[in-house]
Coordinates of C-alpha atoms in Angstrom, one line a residue:
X1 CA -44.7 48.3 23.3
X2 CA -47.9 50.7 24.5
X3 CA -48.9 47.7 26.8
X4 CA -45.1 48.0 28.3
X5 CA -45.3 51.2 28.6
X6 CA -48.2 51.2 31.1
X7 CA -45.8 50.3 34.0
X8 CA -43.0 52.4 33.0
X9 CA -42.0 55.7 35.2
X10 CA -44.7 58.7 34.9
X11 CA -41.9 60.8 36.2
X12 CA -39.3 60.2 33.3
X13 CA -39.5 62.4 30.9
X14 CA -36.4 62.2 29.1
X15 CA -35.5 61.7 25.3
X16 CA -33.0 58.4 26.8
X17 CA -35.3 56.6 29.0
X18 CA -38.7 58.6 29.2
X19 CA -41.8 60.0 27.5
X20 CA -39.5 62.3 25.0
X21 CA -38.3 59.1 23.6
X22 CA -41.3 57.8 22.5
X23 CA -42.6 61.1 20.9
X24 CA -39.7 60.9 18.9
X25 CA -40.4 57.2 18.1
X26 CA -43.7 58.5 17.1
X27 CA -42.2 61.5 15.0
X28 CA -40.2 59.5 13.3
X29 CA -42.9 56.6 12.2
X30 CA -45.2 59.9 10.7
X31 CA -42.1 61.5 8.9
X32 CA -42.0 58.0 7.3
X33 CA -45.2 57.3 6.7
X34 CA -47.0 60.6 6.5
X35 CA -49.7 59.2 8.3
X36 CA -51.3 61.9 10.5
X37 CA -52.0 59.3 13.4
X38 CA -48.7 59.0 14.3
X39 CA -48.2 62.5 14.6
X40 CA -51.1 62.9 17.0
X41 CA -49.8 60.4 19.6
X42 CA -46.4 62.1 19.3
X43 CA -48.3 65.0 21.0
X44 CA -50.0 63.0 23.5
X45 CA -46.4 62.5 24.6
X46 CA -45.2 65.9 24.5
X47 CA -47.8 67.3 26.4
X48 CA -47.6 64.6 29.1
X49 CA -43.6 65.9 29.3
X50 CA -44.2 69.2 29.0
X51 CA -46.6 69.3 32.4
X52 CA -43.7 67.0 34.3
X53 CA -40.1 69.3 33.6
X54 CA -38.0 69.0 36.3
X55 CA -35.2 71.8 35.7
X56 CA -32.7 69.5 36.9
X57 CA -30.7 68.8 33.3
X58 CA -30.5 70.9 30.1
X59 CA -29.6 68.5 27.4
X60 CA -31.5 67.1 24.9
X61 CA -31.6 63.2 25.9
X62 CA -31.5 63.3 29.5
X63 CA -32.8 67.4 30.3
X64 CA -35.3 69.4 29.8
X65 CA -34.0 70.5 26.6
X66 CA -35.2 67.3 24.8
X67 CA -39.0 67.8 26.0
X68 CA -39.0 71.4 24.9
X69 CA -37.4 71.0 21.4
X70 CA -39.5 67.7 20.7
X71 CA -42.5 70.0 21.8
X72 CA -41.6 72.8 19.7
X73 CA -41.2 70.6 16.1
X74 CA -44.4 68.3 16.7
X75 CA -46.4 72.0 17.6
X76 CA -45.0 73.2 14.3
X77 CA -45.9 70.4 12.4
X78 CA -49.3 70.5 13.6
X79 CA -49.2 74.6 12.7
X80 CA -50.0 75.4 16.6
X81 CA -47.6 78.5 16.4
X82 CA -48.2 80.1 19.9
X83 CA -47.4 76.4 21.5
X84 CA -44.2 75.9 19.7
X85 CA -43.1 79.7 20.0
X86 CA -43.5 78.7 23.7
X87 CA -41.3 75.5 23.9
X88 CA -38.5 77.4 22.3
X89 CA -38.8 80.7 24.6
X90 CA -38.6 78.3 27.9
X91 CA -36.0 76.3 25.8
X92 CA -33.5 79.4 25.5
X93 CA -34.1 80.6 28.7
X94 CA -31.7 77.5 29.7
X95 CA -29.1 78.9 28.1
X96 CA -27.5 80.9 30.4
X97 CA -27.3 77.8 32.8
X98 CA -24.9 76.4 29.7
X99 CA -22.9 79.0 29.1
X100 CA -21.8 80.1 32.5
X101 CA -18.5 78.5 33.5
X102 CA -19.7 76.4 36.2
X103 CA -17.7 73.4 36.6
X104 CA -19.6 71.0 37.8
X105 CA -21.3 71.4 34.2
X106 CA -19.2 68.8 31.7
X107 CA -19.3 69.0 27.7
X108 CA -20.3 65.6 26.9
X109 CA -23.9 64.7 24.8
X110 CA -25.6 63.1 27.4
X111 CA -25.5 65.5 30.4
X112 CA -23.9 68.4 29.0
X113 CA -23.1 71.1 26.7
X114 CA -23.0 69.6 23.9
X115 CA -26.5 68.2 24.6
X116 CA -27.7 71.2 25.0
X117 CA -26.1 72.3 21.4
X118 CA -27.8 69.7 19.8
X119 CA -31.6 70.8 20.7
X120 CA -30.8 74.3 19.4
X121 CA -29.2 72.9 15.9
X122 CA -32.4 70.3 15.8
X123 CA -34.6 73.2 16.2
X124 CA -32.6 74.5 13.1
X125 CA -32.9 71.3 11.3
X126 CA -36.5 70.8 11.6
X127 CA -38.4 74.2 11.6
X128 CA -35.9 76.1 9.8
X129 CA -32.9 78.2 9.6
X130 CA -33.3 81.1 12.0
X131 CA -35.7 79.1 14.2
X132 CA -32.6 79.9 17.0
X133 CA -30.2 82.9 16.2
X134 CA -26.8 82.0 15.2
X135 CA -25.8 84.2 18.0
X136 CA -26.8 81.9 20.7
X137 CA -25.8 78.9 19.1
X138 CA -22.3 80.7 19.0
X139 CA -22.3 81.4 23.0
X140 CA -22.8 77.7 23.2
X141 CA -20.2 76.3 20.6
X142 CA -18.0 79.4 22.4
X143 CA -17.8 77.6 25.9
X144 CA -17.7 74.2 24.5
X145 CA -14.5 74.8 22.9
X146 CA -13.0 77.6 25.8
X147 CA -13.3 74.2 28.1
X148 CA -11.7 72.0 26.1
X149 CA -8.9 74.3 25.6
X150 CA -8.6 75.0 29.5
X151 CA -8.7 71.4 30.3
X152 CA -6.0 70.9 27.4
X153 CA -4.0 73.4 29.2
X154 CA -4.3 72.2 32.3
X155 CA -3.4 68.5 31.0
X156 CA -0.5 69.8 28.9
X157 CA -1.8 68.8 26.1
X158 CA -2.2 71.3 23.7
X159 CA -0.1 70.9 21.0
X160 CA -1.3 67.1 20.7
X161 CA -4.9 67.6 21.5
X162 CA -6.2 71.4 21.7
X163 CA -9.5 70.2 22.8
X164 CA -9.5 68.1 25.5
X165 CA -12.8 67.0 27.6
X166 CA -13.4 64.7 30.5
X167 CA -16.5 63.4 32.8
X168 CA -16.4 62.3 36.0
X169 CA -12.4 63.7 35.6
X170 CA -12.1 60.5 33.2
X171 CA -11.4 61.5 29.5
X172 CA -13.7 59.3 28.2
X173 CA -13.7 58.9 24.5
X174 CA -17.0 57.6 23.4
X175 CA -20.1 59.3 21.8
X176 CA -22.1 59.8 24.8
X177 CA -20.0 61.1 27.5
X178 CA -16.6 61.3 25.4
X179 CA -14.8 63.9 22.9
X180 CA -15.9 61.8 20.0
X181 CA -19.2 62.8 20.7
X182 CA -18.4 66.7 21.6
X183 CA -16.2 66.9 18.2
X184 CA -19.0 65.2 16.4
X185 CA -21.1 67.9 17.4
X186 CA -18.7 70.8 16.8
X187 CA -18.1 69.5 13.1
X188 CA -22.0 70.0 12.7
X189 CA -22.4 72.7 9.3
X190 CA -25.6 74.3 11.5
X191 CA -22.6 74.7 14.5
X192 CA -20.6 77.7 12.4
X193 CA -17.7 76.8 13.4
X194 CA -15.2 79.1 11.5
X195 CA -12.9 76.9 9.7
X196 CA -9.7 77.8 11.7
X197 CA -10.8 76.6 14.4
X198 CA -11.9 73.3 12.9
X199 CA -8.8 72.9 11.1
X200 CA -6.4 73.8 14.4
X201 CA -8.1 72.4 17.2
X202 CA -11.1 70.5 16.1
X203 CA -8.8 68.2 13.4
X204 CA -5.6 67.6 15.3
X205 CA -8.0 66.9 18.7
X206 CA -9.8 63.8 16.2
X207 CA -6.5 62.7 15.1
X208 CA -5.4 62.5 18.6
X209 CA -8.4 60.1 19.3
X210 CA -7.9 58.0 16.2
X211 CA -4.5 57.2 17.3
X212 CA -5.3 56.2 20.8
X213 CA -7.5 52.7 18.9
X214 CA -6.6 49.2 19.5
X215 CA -4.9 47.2 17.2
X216 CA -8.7 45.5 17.0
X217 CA -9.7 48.2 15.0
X218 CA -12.1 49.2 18.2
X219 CA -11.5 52.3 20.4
X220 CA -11.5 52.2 24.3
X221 CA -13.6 53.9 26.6
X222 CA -11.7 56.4 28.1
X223 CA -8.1 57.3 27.7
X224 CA -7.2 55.4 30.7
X225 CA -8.9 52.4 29.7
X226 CA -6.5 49.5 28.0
X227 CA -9.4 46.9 28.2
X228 CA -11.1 46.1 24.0
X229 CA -14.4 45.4 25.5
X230 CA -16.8 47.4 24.7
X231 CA -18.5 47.7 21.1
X232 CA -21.5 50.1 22.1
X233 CA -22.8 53.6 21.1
X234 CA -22.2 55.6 23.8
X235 CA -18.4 53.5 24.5
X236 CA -16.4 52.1 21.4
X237 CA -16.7 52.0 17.4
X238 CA -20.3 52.2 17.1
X239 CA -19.8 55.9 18.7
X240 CA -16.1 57.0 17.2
X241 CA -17.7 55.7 13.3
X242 CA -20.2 58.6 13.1
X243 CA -16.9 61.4 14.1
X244 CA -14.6 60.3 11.6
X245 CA -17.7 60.1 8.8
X246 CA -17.8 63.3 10.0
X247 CA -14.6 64.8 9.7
X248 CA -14.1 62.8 5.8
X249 CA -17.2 65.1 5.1
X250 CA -15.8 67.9 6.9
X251 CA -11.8 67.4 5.9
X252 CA -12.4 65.5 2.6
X253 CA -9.5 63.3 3.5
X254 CA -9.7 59.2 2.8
X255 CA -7.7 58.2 6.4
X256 CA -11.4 59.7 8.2
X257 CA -13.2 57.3 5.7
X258 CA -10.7 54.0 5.6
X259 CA -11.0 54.7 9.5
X260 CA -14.4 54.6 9.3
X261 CA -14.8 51.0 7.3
X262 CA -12.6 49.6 9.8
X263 CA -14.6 50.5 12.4
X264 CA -17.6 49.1 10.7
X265 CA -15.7 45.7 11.0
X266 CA -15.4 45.9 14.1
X267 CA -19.0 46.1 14.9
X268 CA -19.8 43.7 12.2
X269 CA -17.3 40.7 13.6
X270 CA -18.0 42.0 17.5
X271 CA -21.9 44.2 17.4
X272 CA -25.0 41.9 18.2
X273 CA -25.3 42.8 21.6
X274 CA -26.5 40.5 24.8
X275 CA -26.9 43.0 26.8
X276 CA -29.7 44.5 24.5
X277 CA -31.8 45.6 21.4
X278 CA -31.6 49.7 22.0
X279 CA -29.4 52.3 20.7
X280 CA -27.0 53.4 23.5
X281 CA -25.6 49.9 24.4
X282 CA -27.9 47.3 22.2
X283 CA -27.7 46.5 18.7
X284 CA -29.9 48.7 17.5
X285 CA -27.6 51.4 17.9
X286 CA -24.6 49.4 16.3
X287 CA -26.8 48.9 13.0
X288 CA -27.0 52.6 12.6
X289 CA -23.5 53.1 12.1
X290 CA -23.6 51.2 8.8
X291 CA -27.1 52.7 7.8
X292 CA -24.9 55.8 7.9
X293 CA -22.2 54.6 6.2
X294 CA -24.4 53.2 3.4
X295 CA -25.6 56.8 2.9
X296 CA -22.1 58.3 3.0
X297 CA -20.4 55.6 0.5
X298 CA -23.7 54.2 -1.1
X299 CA -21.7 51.1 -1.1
X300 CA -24.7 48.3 -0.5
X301 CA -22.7 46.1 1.4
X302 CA -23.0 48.2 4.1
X303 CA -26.9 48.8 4.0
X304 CA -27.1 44.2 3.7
X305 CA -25.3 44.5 6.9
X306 CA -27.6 47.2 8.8
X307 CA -30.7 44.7 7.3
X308 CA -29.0 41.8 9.0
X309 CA -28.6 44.1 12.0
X310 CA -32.3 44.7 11.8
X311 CA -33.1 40.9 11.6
X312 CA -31.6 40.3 14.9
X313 CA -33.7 43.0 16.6
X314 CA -36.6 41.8 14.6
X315 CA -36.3 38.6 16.6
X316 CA -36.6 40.7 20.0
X317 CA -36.6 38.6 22.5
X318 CA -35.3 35.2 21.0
X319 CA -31.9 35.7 21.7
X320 CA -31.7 35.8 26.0
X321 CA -30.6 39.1 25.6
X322 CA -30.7 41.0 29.1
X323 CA -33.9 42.9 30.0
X324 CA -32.9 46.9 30.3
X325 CA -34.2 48.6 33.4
X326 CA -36.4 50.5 30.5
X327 CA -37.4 47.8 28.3
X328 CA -39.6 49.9 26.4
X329 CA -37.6 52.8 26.1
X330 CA -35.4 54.7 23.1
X331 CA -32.0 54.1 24.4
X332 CA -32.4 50.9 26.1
X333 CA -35.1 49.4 24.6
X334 CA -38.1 47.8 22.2
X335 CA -38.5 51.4 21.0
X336 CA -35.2 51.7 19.8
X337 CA -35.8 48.8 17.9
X338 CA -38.7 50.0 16.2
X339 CA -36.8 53.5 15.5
X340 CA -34.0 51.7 13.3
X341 CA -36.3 48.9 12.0
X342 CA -38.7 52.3 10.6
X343 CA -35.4 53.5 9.1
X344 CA -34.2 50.1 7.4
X345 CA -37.8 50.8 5.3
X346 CA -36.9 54.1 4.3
X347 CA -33.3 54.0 4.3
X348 CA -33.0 57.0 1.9
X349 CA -34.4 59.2 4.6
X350 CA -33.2 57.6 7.7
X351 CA -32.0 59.4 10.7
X352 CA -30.1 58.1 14.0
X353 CA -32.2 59.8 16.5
X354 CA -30.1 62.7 18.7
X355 CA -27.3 62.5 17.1
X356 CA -27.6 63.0 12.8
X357 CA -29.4 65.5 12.6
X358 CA -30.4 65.4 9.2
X359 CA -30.5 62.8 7.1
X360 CA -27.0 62.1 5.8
X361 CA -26.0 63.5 2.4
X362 CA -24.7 61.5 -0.1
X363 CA -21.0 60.8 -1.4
X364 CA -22.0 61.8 -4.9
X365 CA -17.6 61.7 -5.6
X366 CA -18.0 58.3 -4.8

């Protein structure tokens, strides 16, 4: 993968695609082997991010939100105060970009809102409670939902779904540009979202999604869409499975979890991917959702079938899978791979990158 990497882009920086990516990658090989090397190249990532923000995007896989959090945790980790303090000044000074009600600013993970809520809560997660006031965080979660409710509004749609959120004016549903992804993300403990607004908008806005699946047990890309195609991260089951274990955690009611087996189904019949080994559209990706499920159920059939996942991808390469324009990268790519084949050793730990934020807890009802 380093030898890859020598012709990838100098200019991309991103947590998807870029440099962020691969500092993660490296984060996450130290967290599970404590080995202090791993750390160190993390940093010689951040720091080549760091010198090359664009101001152009403010989330945490495709903005400069991701380079900034990233740099903050490994500067903590490596007790450099001052450097991290740094990262998260520049990183909140983004936030009035989020909050403002410009509409040409969408919700969604990948380019959005929501994207930019996640940096704060993994600043949270990994340096500690208080690391971002729970004021700002509120501002954020505050014009995530007043959008969905205005859209909702606008669509007439809210009694069925209060929180309503579109793309491109498509209502996509998946994790990365769609409401599963945005709800996800609202349901988050770290979030503080007050439980009214969970149960009244949040809840009846998931069930609304659940009941728009295909009789295949899979869930389309957008509202619009009619076409069971897809089986991906960012479009499909592999995306909706992480909401509804969610909302079972959240709701503590069975239809989020039988929901939630059935979409694990899916992606075991219909998940080894041609068009790649990485986590947004690759098989990498698709192996995480039962990683999670293992932790949330503990039920080892579902951890056999994230090995078997991991078996494919250890094969990278032998199964004329199409080359992604960033071969080497998190989201497309080898380093994907390596992200969820790290987490298959230490499956107790493990940790979809920008999306769980923590590893998940167990079901100890179960």
């Amino acid at each position: 993968m380093e030898e890859g990497l020598k012709t990838a882009d100098p200019h991309d920086c991103s947590a998807y695609t870029g440099w962020t990516g691969i500092a993660l990658l490296y984060l996450q090989l130290y967290r599970v082997t404590c080995d202090q090397t791993y750390l160190l190249r993390s940093l010689d990532y951040v720091k080549r991010t760091l010198r090359n923000l664009n101001g152009r995007r403010v989330t945490f896989l495709c903005g400069d939100a991701g380079p900034l959090a990233v740099g903050a945790v490994v500067y903590h980790k490596l007790k450099s105060d001052c450097e991290s303090q740094e990262c998260i000044t520049k990183l909140l000074q983004l936030q009035g970009t989020v909050v403002c009600r410009d509409p040409d600013l969408p919700d969604e993970l990948l380019y959005g809102r929501a994207g930019y809520l996640y940096a704060l809560l993994y600043l949270n997660t990994e340096i500690g409670p208080g690391t971002v006031c729970e004021s700002a965080i509120k501002e954020v979660v505050s014009a995530i939902i007043d959008s969905g409710k205005t859209l909702s509004r606008e669509e007439r749609k809210a009694e069925r779904c209060p929180l309503l959120y579109q793309w491109h004016r498509k209502q996509y549903v998946g994790a990365a540009h769609g409401m599963t992804g945005i709800y996800y993300m609202l349901m988050q403990p770290a979030a503080k979202v007050d439980q009214e607004t969970l149960t009244e908008m949040v809840k009846p806005s998931i069930d609304y999604v659940r009941h728009k699946r295909f009789r295949s047990g899979n869930y389309p890309s957008s509202l619009s869409n009619e076409t069971d195609r897809l089986v991906h991260w960012c479009h499909g089951a592999p995306g909706v499975i992480h909401m509804l274990m969610q909302a079972y955690k959240v709701f503590k009611e069975e239809k989020y979890l039988k929901d939630a087996m059935e979409c694990s189904d899916v992606i075991w019949q219909r998940g080894l991917l041609r068009k790649g080994y990485g986590i947004c559209h690759g098989t990498a990706g698709n192996g995480y959702s039962f990683l999670s499920l293992y932790h949330l159920t503990q039920d080892k059939k579902y951890l056999y079938r994230a090995c078997k996942f991991a078996e494919w991808c250890l094969d990278y390469g032998a199964h004329g899978c199409r080359i992604p324009d960033r071969p080497y990268s998190l989201f497309e790519g080898m380093a994907g791979a390596i992200h969820f084949l790290s987490d298959i050793l230490a499956p107790e730990a493990s940790r979809f990158p920008a999306f769980e934020l923590a590893p998940s807890q167990r079901n100890t009802k179960m």
